[in-house]
Coordinates of C-alpha atoms in Angstrom, one line a residue:
M9 CA 80.6 126.4 83.8
A10 CA 82.1 123.5 85.7
T11 CA 82.1 123.6 89.5
A12 CA 85.2 123.1 91.7
P13 CA 84.2 119.5 92.6
E14 CA 83.6 118.7 88.9
L15 CA 87.0 120.1 88.0
E16 CA 88.6 118.1 90.8
A17 CA 86.9 114.9 89.7
R18 CA 87.9 115.5 86.1
T19 CA 91.5 116.1 87.2
L20 CA 91.5 112.9 89.3
D21 CA 90.1 111.0 86.4
D22 CA 93.0 112.2 84.3
F23 CA 95.5 111.2 87.0
R24 CA 93.8 107.8 87.3
A25 CA 94.4 107.2 83.6
E26 CA 98.0 108.3 84.0
A27 CA 98.6 106.1 87.0
R28 CA 97.0 103.1 85.4
A29 CA 99.1 103.4 82.3
W30 CA 102.3 103.9 84.3
L31 CA 101.6 100.9 86.5
A32 CA 100.9 98.7 83.4
D33 CA 104.3 99.7 82.0
N34 CA 106.3 99.4 85.2
F35 CA 104.8 96.9 87.7
P36 CA 106.2 93.3 87.0
A37 CA 103.4 90.8 86.8
S38 CA 105.5 88.3 88.7
L39 CA 105.1 90.4 91.8
R40 CA 101.3 90.6 91.7
G41 CA 99.7 90.1 95.1
K42 CA 103.0 89.6 97.0
D43 CA 103.7 91.6 100.1
N44 CA 106.6 94.1 100.4
L45 CA 109.4 91.9 101.8
M46 CA 111.9 94.7 101.6
A47 CA 110.2 97.1 104.0
T48 CA 109.7 94.9 107.0
L49 CA 111.6 94.3 110.2
E50 CA 112.5 90.8 109.1
A51 CA 116.0 89.9 107.7
P52 CA 116.5 91.5 104.3
H53 CA 116.3 88.9 101.5
E54 CA 118.1 89.1 98.3
P55 CA 115.7 90.9 95.9
S56 CA 114.9 89.5 92.5
D57 CA 115.6 91.4 89.3
D58 CA 111.9 92.3 89.1
E59 CA 111.9 93.6 92.7
R60 CA 114.9 95.7 92.0
A61 CA 113.3 97.1 88.9
W62 CA 110.0 97.8 90.7
T63 CA 111.8 99.6 93.6
R64 CA 113.9 101.7 91.2
A65 CA 110.8 102.7 89.1
M66 CA 108.8 103.7 92.2
G67 CA 111.8 105.5 93.7
E68 CA 112.5 107.5 90.5
K69 CA 108.8 108.4 90.2
G70 CA 108.6 109.4 93.8
W71 CA 105.4 107.4 94.3
G72 CA 106.8 105.3 97.2
V73 CA 106.1 108.5 99.3
P74 CA 103.4 110.0 97.1
T75 CA 102.6 113.1 99.1
W76 CA 106.2 114.1 100.1
P77 CA 107.5 117.2 98.2
A78 CA 108.9 116.5 94.8
A79 CA 111.9 118.8 95.6
Y80 CA 113.1 116.0 98.0
G81 CA 112.3 113.0 95.8
G82 CA 108.7 112.5 96.8
G83 CA 105.7 112.3 94.4
G84 CA 104.3 115.7 95.1
L85 CA 100.8 114.3 94.8
S86 CA 97.7 115.7 96.4
R87 CA 95.8 113.6 99.0
G88 CA 93.2 112.8 96.3
E89 CA 95.8 111.7 93.8
A90 CA 97.6 109.5 96.4
R91 CA 94.3 107.8 97.2
V92 CA 93.7 107.2 93.5
L93 CA 97.2 105.7 93.2
A94 CA 96.6 103.4 96.1
E95 CA 93.3 102.3 94.5
E96 CA 95.0 101.6 91.2
M97 CA 97.8 99.6 92.8
G98 CA 95.3 97.6 94.8
R99 CA 93.3 96.9 91.6
I100 CA 96.3 95.0 90.0
G101 CA 97.8 93.5 93.2
A102 CA 100.7 96.0 93.3
W103 CA 102.5 96.9 96.5
N104 CA 104.7 99.8 97.6
P105 CA 108.4 98.7 97.7
I106 CA 109.4 101.8 99.6
G107 CA 108.9 101.6 103.4
G108 CA 110.4 101.0 106.7
M109 CA 111.1 103.5 109.6
G110 CA 112.5 106.1 107.2
V111 CA 109.1 106.4 105.6
M112 CA 106.9 105.6 108.6
M113 CA 108.5 107.9 111.2
F114 CA 111.8 109.7 110.5
G115 CA 111.1 111.2 107.1
P116 CA 107.9 113.0 108.1
T117 CA 109.6 114.3 111.2
L118 CA 112.7 115.5 109.3
L119 CA 110.5 117.3 106.8
E120 CA 109.1 119.3 109.7
Y121 CA 112.2 119.8 111.9
G122 CA 115.2 119.3 109.7
N123 CA 117.2 122.1 108.0
E124 CA 117.5 122.3 104.3
A125 CA 120.9 120.5 104.1
Q126 CA 119.5 117.6 106.2
K127 CA 116.4 117.3 104.1
L128 CA 118.5 117.2 100.9
E129 CA 120.9 114.7 102.3
H130 CA 118.4 112.2 103.8
I131 CA 114.9 112.5 102.3
P132 CA 115.7 111.6 98.7
A133 CA 117.5 108.4 99.8
I134 CA 114.5 107.4 101.9
A135 CA 112.2 108.2 99.0
R136 CA 114.2 105.9 96.7
G137 CA 114.4 103.1 99.3
E138 CA 118.2 103.2 99.4
V139 CA 118.7 103.6 103.2
R140 CA 117.4 101.6 106.2
W141 CA 116.8 103.5 109.4
C142 CA 116.4 102.3 112.9
Q143 CA 115.2 104.0 116.1
G144 CA 117.3 104.6 119.2
Y145 CA 114.9 105.5 121.9
S146 CA 114.4 102.9 124.7
E147 CA 117.2 102.0 127.1
P148 CA 117.4 99.3 129.8
G149 CA 116.6 101.9 132.5
A150 CA 114.4 104.1 130.3
G151 CA 111.4 102.3 128.8
S152 CA 108.0 103.7 129.8
D153 CA 109.9 106.7 131.4
L154 CA 111.8 107.5 128.2
A155 CA 112.9 110.9 129.5
S156 CA 115.2 109.1 132.0
L157 CA 117.5 108.0 129.2
Q158 CA 121.2 108.3 129.9
T159 CA 123.0 107.8 126.6
F160 CA 125.2 110.8 126.6
A161 CA 126.5 112.9 123.7
E162 CA 129.5 115.0 124.9
D163 CA 130.2 118.2 123.0
M164 CA 133.7 117.8 121.6
G165 CA 133.7 121.0 119.5
D166 CA 133.2 119.9 115.9
H167 CA 131.5 116.6 116.9
Y168 CA 129.7 114.8 119.7
L169 CA 131.1 111.7 121.4
V170 CA 128.3 109.3 122.2
N171 CA 128.4 106.7 124.9
G172 CA 125.5 104.5 126.1
Q173 CA 123.1 101.7 125.3
K174 CA 119.8 101.4 123.6
T175 CA 117.5 98.4 123.6
W176 CA 114.6 97.1 121.4
T177 CA 116.3 98.7 118.4
S178 CA 114.0 97.3 115.7
G179 CA 116.1 96.1 112.7
G180 CA 119.2 97.5 114.2
Q181 CA 121.4 94.7 112.8
W182 CA 120.4 95.6 109.2
A183 CA 120.1 99.4 109.5
D184 CA 122.4 101.9 107.9
K185 CA 121.5 104.8 110.1
C186 CA 119.8 105.5 113.4
F187 CA 117.7 108.5 114.7
A188 CA 118.3 108.6 118.4
L189 CA 117.4 110.5 121.5
V190 CA 120.5 111.3 123.5
R191 CA 121.3 113.4 126.6
T192 CA 123.3 116.5 126.0
D193 CA 122.7 118.1 129.4
K194 CA 122.8 116.0 132.6
T195 CA 121.3 118.7 134.8
R196 CA 117.9 118.8 133.1
K197 CA 115.5 115.9 132.4
H198 CA 113.4 116.7 129.4
E199 CA 115.2 119.9 128.3
G200 CA 118.5 118.0 128.3
I201 CA 117.6 115.6 125.5
S202 CA 118.6 116.1 121.9
F203 CA 117.8 114.4 118.6
L204 CA 120.9 113.0 116.8
L205 CA 121.5 111.0 113.6
I206 CA 124.1 108.2 114.0
D207 CA 125.8 106.1 111.4
M208 CA 125.3 102.5 112.3
K209 CA 128.6 101.6 110.5
A210 CA 130.6 104.1 112.6
P211 CA 133.4 102.7 114.8
G212 CA 132.1 102.0 118.3
V213 CA 128.6 100.9 117.3
E214 CA 127.7 97.3 118.3
V215 CA 124.4 95.5 117.9
R216 CA 123.3 92.3 119.6
P217 CA 120.0 90.7 118.3
I218 CA 117.4 89.7 120.9
R219 CA 115.6 86.4 120.2
M220 CA 111.9 86.8 120.7
I221 CA 109.2 84.3 121.8
S222 CA 108.0 84.1 118.2
G223 CA 111.4 82.7 117.2
N224 CA 112.5 85.8 115.3
S225 CA 115.1 88.4 116.2
P226 CA 113.9 91.7 114.8
F227 CA 115.1 93.7 117.8
C228 CA 118.6 94.4 119.2
E229 CA 120.6 95.8 122.0
T230 CA 122.7 98.6 120.6
F231 CA 125.9 99.8 122.3
F232 CA 127.6 103.1 121.6
T233 CA 131.2 103.4 122.7
N234 CA 133.0 106.7 122.0
V235 CA 131.1 107.0 118.7
K236 CA 131.9 110.2 116.9
V237 CA 128.9 112.0 115.4
P238 CA 129.3 115.2 113.3
K239 CA 127.6 118.3 114.7
E240 CA 125.6 118.7 111.5
N241 CA 123.7 115.5 112.5
L242 CA 121.9 117.3 115.3
V243 CA 118.3 117.8 114.2
G244 CA 116.8 121.0 115.6
M245 CA 118.6 122.6 118.5
E246 CA 120.2 121.1 121.6
G247 CA 117.5 120.4 124.1
Q248 CA 114.8 120.2 121.5
G249 CA 115.0 116.4 121.3
W250 CA 112.0 115.7 123.6
T251 CA 109.7 117.9 121.4
I252 CA 110.9 116.3 118.2
G253 CA 110.9 112.8 119.7
K254 CA 107.3 113.1 120.8
R255 CA 106.3 114.3 117.3
L256 CA 108.0 111.3 115.7
L257 CA 106.1 109.0 118.1
Q258 CA 102.8 110.5 116.8
H259 CA 103.8 109.5 113.3
E260 CA 104.9 106.0 114.6
R261 CA 101.6 105.5 116.4
S262 CA 99.7 106.6 113.4
S263 CA 101.4 103.9 111.3
L264 CA 101.2 101.2 114.0
S265 CA 97.5 101.8 114.5
G266 CA 96.9 101.2 110.8
G267 CA 96.9 104.8 109.6
G268 CA 100.1 104.3 107.6
S269 CA 102.0 101.5 105.9
A270 CA 100.8 99.0 108.6
A271 CA 97.2 99.3 107.5
S272 CA 97.4 96.8 104.7
R273 CA 99.0 94.2 107.0
M274 CA 97.0 94.7 110.2
F275 CA 94.1 92.4 109.2
A276 CA 95.8 90.5 106.4
G277 CA 95.2 86.9 105.8
K278 CA 92.2 84.7 105.2
P279 CA 88.9 86.1 106.4
L280 CA 87.9 84.7 109.8
G281 CA 84.6 83.5 108.5
Q282 CA 86.3 81.4 105.8
L283 CA 88.9 80.2 108.3
A284 CA 86.1 79.0 110.6
K285 CA 84.3 77.2 107.8
D286 CA 87.6 75.5 106.8
Y287 CA 88.3 74.2 110.4
R288 CA 84.9 74.1 112.1
G289 CA 82.6 73.4 109.1
A290 CA 79.5 75.1 107.8
N291 CA 75.8 74.4 108.4
D292 CA 73.1 73.8 105.7
A293 CA 72.8 77.5 105.2
G294 CA 76.5 77.9 104.5
Q295 CA 77.2 79.6 107.8
V296 CA 79.8 78.9 110.3
S297 CA 78.4 75.9 112.2
D298 CA 79.3 77.1 115.7
Q299 CA 76.7 79.9 116.5
D300 CA 78.6 81.5 119.3
L301 CA 81.8 81.6 117.3
R302 CA 79.9 83.0 114.4
M303 CA 78.6 85.9 116.4
R304 CA 82.0 86.7 117.9
I305 CA 83.5 86.7 114.4
V306 CA 80.7 89.1 113.2
R307 CA 81.3 91.4 116.2
H308 CA 85.0 91.5 115.5
E309 CA 84.6 92.2 111.8
M310 CA 82.1 95.0 112.7
D311 CA 84.7 96.5 115.1
Q312 CA 87.4 96.1 112.5
R313 CA 85.3 97.9 109.8
A314 CA 84.4 100.8 112.2
F315 CA 88.1 101.1 113.2
M316 CA 89.3 101.3 109.6
L317 CA 86.7 103.9 108.7
T318 CA 87.7 105.9 111.8
L319 CA 91.3 105.7 110.7
R320 CA 90.5 107.0 107.3
R321 CA 88.6 110.0 108.8
A322 CA 91.4 110.7 111.3
A323 CA 94.0 110.6 108.6
L324 CA 92.1 113.1 106.5
E325 CA 91.7 115.4 109.5
A326 CA 95.4 115.1 110.3
K327 CA 96.4 116.0 106.8
S328 CA 94.1 119.0 106.7
N329 CA 95.5 120.3 110.0
Q330 CA 99.0 119.9 111.4
G331 CA 99.7 116.1 111.0
P332 CA 99.1 113.4 113.5
S333 CA 97.7 114.4 116.9
A334 CA 97.4 112.9 120.4
A335 CA 94.4 111.0 119.0
T336 CA 96.8 108.5 117.5
S337 CA 97.2 107.1 121.1
I338 CA 93.5 106.1 120.9
M339 CA 94.0 104.4 117.5
K340 CA 97.2 102.7 118.8
N341 CA 95.3 101.1 121.7
V342 CA 92.3 100.1 119.7
G343 CA 94.4 98.7 116.8
A344 CA 96.5 96.7 119.3
R345 CA 93.4 95.2 120.9
L346 CA 91.8 94.3 117.5
T347 CA 95.1 92.8 116.3
Q348 CA 95.4 90.6 119.4
D349 CA 91.7 89.7 119.3
R350 CA 92.0 88.5 115.7
A351 CA 95.0 86.4 116.5
E352 CA 93.3 84.8 119.5
L353 CA 90.2 84.0 117.4
S354 CA 92.3 82.5 114.7
V355 CA 94.1 80.2 117.1
E356 CA 90.8 79.2 118.7
I357 CA 89.3 78.4 115.3
M358 CA 92.2 76.3 114.3
G359 CA 92.5 74.5 117.6
M360 CA 95.5 72.3 117.9
A361 CA 96.4 73.1 114.3
G362 CA 97.0 76.7 115.3
L363 CA 99.6 75.7 118.0
G364 CA 102.2 74.1 115.9
W365 CA 105.8 75.1 116.2
E366 CA 107.7 72.8 113.8
G367 CA 107.6 69.3 112.3
E368 CA 105.2 67.3 110.2
G369 CA 101.5 67.5 110.6
F370 CA 101.3 71.3 110.2
S371 CA 100.9 73.4 107.1
E372 CA 103.1 76.5 106.5
A373 CA 100.1 78.7 107.1
E374 CA 99.4 77.0 110.5
L375 CA 103.0 77.4 111.6
T376 CA 102.9 81.1 110.6
Q377 CA 99.7 81.6 112.6
T378 CA 101.4 80.3 115.8
R379 CA 104.2 82.8 115.4
T380 CA 101.8 85.6 114.4
W381 CA 99.8 85.0 117.6
L382 CA 103.0 85.1 119.8
W383 CA 104.3 88.2 117.9
G384 CA 101.0 89.9 118.5
K385 CA 101.6 90.0 122.3
A386 CA 104.1 92.8 121.7
V387 CA 101.7 95.0 119.8
S388 CA 100.3 96.5 123.0
I389 CA 103.9 97.2 124.2
Y390 CA 106.0 98.6 121.4
G391 CA 105.4 102.1 120.0
G392 CA 104.3 103.1 123.5
S393 CA 102.6 100.6 125.8
T394 CA 98.8 100.6 126.4
E395 CA 99.3 102.2 129.8
I396 CA 101.4 105.0 128.4
Q397 CA 98.8 105.7 125.7
N398 CA 96.1 105.8 128.4
N399 CA 98.1 108.5 130.2
V400 CA 98.4 110.5 127.0
I401 CA 94.6 110.1 126.3
A402 CA 93.8 111.2 129.9
K403 CA 96.0 114.2 129.9
R404 CA 96.1 115.5 126.3
I405 CA 92.6 114.6 125.1
L406 CA 90.4 114.4 128.1
G407 CA 92.2 117.3 129.9
M408 CA 92.8 115.3 133.1
L409 CA 95.7 116.6 135.2
D410 CA 97.8 115.0 137.8
H411 CA 96.8 115.9 141.4
Q412 CA 99.2 115.5 144.3

């Protein structure tokens, strides 16, 4: 008689064959090895016919969000099946065309806190990659102390009237909808915050892109002036926004640390050892010629490997319990440090070639590295700054309390 592990292995083998056959029939060879340009914070590009076909196929199959419930357009796969699917996609250089903040943050949160009507309205569109979401959290006077936010949603009977300003709205100029924290009670700080869904095309919504040091403008200032929001767009109850918002941040930090869609991009690019050989040369043994640099590259890659293994373990533990925990703050901080360390090492290896901004004398990869290095400075700020994560770690993991 077959044991449970043997039956599970046999079932996964069957699913692997199914996934391999489906991918062979549906993944366009022209997209092999390319990144998902449609699920980033950069300006949306006009998708090719093959990209449209691939997105449609994955959306209809539900495999863009493989473990989400099939009833809402997800794949309904087990964790083991989702892992097999990822392995088979990696084997042929396929990428997931379904992504963005709807997948990374809002969808998992709505599945937990939304009512049935909200799930049926919003989750399938996210699963098919049809709607782009943005996040309305930070304000000019409420960054690290987010609970000080002042964007106000006034109860007008059958709708809310929203007035206020958000900043650092990632992808706001391209988004269709926004999940936002707003104040519905001015007499209470945390208990006066609610979680509201806002149509970015509604009258009174204005976005102004912010140009970053990297030269891109992925973030915006967002202004709400007498914006009407239907009452049914309230997630949870009035005053529950702080609880829901914190839960969403755990999902965000899990992804930003590498536990979600960001994992494949965190350490993307040419291996540091090969980069060093290209720019610094190799010795007679085929090693990076600079011994000190060689050792620092080895230490970084050891830290990176340990980090990725820890992420995998934490992800499995989260799925077997109640989802992401406060431990995501640790992962966020470590992931940010490793990302910045890698960028610094890359620029050091490339020397002057890694500091080009424009003009002749630099390859496209070298110009991209400069912008990647500059962009990486924000990793320890967005999604909750390193200092904020340290507070979370101290209070919620180490059990340290404030003392007056």
